[in-house]
PDB file of C-alpha atoms in Angstrom:
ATOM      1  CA  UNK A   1     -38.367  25.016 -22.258  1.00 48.00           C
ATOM      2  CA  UNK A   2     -35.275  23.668 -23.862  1.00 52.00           C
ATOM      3  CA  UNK A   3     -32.306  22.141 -22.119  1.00 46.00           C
ATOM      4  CA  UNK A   4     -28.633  24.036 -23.437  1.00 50.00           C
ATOM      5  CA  UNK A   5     -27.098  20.927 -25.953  1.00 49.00           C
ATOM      6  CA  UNK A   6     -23.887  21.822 -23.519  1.00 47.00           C
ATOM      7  CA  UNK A   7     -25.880  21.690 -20.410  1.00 43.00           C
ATOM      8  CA  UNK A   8     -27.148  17.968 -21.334  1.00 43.00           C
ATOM      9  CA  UNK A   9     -23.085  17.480 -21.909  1.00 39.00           C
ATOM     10  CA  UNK A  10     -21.892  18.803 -18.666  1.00 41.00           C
ATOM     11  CA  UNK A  11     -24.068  17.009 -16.644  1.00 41.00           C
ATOM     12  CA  UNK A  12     -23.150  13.542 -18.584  1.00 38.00           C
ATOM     13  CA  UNK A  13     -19.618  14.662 -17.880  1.00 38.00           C
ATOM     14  CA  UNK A  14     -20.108  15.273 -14.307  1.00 39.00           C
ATOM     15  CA  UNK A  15     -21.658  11.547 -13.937  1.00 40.00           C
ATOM     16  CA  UNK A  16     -18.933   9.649 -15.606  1.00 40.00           C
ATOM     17  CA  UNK A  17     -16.528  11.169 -13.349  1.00 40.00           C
ATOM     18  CA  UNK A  18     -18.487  10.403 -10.429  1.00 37.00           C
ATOM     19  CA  UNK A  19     -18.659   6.879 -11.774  1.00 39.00           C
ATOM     20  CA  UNK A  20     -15.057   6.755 -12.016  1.00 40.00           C
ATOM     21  CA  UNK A  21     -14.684   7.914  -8.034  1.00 38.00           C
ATOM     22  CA  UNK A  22     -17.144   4.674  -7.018  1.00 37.00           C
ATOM     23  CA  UNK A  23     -15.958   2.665  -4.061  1.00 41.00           C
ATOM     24  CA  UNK A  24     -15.570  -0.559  -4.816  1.00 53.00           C
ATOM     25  CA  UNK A  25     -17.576  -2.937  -2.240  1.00 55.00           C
ATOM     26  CA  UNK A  26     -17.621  -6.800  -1.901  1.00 54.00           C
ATOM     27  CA  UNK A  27     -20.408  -9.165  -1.264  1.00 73.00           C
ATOM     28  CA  UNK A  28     -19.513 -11.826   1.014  1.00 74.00           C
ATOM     29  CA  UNK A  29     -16.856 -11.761   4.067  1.00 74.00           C
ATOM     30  CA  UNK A  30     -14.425 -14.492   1.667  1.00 86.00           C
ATOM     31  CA  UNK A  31     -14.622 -11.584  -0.753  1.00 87.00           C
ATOM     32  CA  UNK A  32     -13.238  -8.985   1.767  1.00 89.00           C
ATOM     33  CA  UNK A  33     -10.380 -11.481   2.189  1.00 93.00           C
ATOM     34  CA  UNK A  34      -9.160 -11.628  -0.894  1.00 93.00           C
ATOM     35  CA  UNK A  35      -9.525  -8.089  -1.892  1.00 94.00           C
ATOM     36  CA  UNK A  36      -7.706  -7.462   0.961  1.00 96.00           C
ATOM     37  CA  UNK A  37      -5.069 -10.401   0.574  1.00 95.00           C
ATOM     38  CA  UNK A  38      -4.590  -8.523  -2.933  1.00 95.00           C
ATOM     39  CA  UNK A  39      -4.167  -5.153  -1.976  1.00 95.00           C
ATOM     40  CA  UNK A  40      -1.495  -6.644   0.606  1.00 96.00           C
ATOM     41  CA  UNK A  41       0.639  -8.235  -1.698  1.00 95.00           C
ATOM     42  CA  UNK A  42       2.371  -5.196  -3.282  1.00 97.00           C
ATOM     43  CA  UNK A  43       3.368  -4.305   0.248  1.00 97.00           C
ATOM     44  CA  UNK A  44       5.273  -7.508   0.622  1.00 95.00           C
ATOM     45  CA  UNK A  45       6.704  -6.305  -2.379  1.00 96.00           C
ATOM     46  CA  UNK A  46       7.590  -3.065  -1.407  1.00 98.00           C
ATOM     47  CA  UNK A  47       9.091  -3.765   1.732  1.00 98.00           C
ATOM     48  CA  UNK A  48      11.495  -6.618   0.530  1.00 98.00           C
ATOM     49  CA  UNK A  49      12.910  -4.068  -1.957  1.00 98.00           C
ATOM     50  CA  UNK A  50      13.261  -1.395   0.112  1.00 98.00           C
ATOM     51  CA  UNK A  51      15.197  -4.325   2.676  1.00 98.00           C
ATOM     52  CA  UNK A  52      17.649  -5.003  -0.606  1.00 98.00           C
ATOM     53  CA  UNK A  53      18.432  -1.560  -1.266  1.00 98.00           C
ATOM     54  CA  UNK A  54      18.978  -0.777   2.744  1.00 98.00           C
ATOM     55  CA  UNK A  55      21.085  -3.690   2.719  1.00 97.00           C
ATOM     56  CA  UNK A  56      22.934  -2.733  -0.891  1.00 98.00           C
ATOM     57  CA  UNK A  57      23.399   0.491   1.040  1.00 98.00           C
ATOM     58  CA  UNK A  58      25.083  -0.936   3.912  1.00 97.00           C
ATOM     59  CA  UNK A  59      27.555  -3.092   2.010  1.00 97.00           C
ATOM     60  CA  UNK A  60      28.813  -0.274  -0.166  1.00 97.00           C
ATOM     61  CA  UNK A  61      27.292  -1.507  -3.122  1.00 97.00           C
ATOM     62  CA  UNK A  62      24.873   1.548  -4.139  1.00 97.00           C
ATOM     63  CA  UNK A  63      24.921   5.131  -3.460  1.00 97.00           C
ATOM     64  CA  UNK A  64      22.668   6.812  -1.426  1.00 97.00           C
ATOM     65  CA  UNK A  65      21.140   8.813  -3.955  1.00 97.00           C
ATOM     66  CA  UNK A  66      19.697   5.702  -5.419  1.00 97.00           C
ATOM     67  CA  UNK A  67      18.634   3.578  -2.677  1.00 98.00           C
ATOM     68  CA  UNK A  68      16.732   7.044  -1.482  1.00 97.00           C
ATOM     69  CA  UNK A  69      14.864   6.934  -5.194  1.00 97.00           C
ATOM     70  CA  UNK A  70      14.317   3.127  -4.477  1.00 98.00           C
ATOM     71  CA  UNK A  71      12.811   3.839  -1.468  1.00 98.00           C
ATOM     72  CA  UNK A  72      11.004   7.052  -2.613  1.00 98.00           C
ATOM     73  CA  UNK A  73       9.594   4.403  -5.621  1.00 98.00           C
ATOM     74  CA  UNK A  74       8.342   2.018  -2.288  1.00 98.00           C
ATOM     75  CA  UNK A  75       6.604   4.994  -0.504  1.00 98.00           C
ATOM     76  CA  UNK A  76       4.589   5.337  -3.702  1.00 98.00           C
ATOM     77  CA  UNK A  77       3.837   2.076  -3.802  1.00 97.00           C
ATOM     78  CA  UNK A  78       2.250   1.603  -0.110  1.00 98.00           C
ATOM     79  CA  UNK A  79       0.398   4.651  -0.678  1.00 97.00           C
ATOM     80  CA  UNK A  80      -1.509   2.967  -3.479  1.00 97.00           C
ATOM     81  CA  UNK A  81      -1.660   0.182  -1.806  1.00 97.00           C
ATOM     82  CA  UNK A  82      -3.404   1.899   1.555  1.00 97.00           C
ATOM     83  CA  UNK A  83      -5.751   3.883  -0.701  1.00 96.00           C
ATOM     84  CA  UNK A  84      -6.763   0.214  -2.067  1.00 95.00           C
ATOM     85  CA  UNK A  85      -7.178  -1.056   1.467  1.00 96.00           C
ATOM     86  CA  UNK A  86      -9.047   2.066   2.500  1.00 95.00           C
ATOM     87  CA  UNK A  87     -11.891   2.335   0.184  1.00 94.00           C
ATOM     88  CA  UNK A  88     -12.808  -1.182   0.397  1.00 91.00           C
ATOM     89  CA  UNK A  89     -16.517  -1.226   1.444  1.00 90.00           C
ATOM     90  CA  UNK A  90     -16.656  -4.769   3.256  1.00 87.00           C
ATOM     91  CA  UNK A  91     -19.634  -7.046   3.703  1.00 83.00           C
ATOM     92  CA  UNK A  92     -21.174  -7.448   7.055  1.00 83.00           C
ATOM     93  CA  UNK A  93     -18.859  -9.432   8.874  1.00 84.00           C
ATOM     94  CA  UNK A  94     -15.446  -9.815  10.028  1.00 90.00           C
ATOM     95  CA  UNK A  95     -14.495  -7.404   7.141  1.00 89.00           C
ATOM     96  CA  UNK A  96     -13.900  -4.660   9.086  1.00 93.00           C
ATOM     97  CA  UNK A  97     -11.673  -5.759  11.546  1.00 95.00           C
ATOM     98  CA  UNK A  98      -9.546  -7.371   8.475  1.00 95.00           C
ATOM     99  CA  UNK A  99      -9.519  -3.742   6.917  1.00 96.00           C
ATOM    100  CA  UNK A 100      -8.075  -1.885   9.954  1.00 96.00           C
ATOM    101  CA  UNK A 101      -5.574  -4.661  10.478  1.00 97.00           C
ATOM    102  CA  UNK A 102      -4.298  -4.377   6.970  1.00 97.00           C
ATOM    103  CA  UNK A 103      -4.321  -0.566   6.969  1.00 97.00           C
ATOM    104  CA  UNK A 104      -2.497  -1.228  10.453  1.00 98.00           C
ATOM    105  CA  UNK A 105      -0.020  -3.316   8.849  1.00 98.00           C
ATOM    106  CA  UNK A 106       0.537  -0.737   5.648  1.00 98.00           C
ATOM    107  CA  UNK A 107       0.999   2.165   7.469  1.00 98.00           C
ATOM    108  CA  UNK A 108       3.751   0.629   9.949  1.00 98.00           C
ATOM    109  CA  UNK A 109       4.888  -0.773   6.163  1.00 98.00           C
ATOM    110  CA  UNK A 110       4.905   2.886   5.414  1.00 98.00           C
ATOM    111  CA  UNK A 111       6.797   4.153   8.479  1.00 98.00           C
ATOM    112  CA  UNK A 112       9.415   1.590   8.506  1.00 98.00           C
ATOM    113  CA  UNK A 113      10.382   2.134   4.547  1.00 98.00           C
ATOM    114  CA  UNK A 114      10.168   6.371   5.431  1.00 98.00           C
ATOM    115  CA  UNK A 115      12.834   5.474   8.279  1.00 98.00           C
ATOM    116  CA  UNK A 116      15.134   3.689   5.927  1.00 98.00           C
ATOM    117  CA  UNK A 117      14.655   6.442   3.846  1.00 97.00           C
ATOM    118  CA  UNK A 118      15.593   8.841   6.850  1.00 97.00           C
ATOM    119  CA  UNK A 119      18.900   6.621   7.067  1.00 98.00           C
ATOM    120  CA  UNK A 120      19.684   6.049   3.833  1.00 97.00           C
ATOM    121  CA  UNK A 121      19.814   9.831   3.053  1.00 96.00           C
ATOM    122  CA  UNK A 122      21.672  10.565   6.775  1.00 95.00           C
ATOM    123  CA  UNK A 123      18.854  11.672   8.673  1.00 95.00           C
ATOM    124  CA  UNK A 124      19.667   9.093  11.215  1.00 91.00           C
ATOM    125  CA  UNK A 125      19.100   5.646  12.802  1.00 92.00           C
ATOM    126  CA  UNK A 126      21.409   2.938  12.135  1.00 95.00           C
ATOM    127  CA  UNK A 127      20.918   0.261   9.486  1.00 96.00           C
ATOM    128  CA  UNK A 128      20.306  -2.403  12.237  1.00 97.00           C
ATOM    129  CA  UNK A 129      17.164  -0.286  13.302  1.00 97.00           C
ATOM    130  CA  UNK A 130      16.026  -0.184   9.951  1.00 97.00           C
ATOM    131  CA  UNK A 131      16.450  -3.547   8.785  1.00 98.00           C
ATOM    132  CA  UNK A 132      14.596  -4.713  11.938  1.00 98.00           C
ATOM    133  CA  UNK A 133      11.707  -2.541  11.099  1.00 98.00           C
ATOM    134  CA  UNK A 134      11.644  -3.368   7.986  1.00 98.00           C
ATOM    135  CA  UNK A 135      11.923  -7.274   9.100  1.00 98.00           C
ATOM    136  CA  UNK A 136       8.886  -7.252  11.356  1.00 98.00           C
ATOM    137  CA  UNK A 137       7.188  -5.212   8.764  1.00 98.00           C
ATOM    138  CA  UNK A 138       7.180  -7.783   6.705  1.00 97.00           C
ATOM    139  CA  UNK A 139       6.443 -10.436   8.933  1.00 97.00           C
ATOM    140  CA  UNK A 140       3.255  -8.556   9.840  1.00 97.00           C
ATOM    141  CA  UNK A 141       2.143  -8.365   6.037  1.00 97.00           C
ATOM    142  CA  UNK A 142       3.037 -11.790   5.282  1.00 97.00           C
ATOM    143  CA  UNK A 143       1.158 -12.941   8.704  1.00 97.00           C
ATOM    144  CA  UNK A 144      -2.139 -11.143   8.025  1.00 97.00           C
ATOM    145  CA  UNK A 145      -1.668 -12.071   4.434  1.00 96.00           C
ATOM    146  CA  UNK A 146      -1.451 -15.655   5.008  1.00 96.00           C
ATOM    147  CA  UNK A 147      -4.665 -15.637   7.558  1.00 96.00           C
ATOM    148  CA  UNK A 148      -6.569 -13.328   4.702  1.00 95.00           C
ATOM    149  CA  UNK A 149      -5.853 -15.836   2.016  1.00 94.00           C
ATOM    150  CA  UNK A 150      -6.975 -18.582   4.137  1.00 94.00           C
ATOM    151  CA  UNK A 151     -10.307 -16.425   4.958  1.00 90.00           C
ATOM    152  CA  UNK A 152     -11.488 -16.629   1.056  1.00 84.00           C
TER     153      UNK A 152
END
């Protein structure tokens, strides 16, 4: 019996896609660490700019049309960022713990930046609220950051 040309094709097509989907996984606990520590540092990123354009916001010096863009930009950031936390496979280890504190950390990352957006676009809360949010945000990220770099 002969195999469809197009069937041999489809199937071929099927498995490079799958390939594409693969998890990525580490091989010792230092590696964890520093995929980790480098899937943290556009959050550090992403919350000081959204604490710039909260505070440009507050002084008058940008509308609120594009701090809420700025912010909007963030939010896409820290999702990318979570997905890159979340499908790390870590070693046996302490790897796991270090993965649901950084998720931890992204997603209160994620909810203080979506409050600043609430504010910046007059949903409410005050810019003192936000900015302290946003503050201990980043003091989380930069904390667990600094212990995950130390770690590898």
């Amino acid at each position: 019996m002969q195999v469809p040309r197009r069937a041999g094709l489809g199937t071929l097509l099927v498995a490079a896609a799958l390939a594409g989907c693969a998890v990525p996984s580490t091989q010792a606990p230092a590696d964890d660490a520093r995929a980790l520590a480098d899937a943290l540092a556009p959050v550090t990123s992403a919350v000081e700019t959204a604490l710039v354009a909260t505070d440009l916001l507050d002084r008058d010096r940008a509308t609120a049309t594009t701090v809420d863009t700025a912010l909007l930009d963030q939010l896409n950031v820290l999702q990318d960022a979570a997905g890159a936390v979340a499908t790390l496979v870590p070693a046996p280890g302490p790897g796991t713990e270090q993965q649901a504190e950084a998720l931890a950390a992204v997603h209160d990352a994620e909810a203080a930046v979506a409050a600043a957006r609430a504010w910046a676009t007059g949903a409410g809360g005050s810019a003192a609220e936000v900015t302290a949010a946003l503050d201990e945000a980043a003091t989380i990220v930069d904390d667990l950051s600094t212990a995950l770099e130390q770690a590898s």
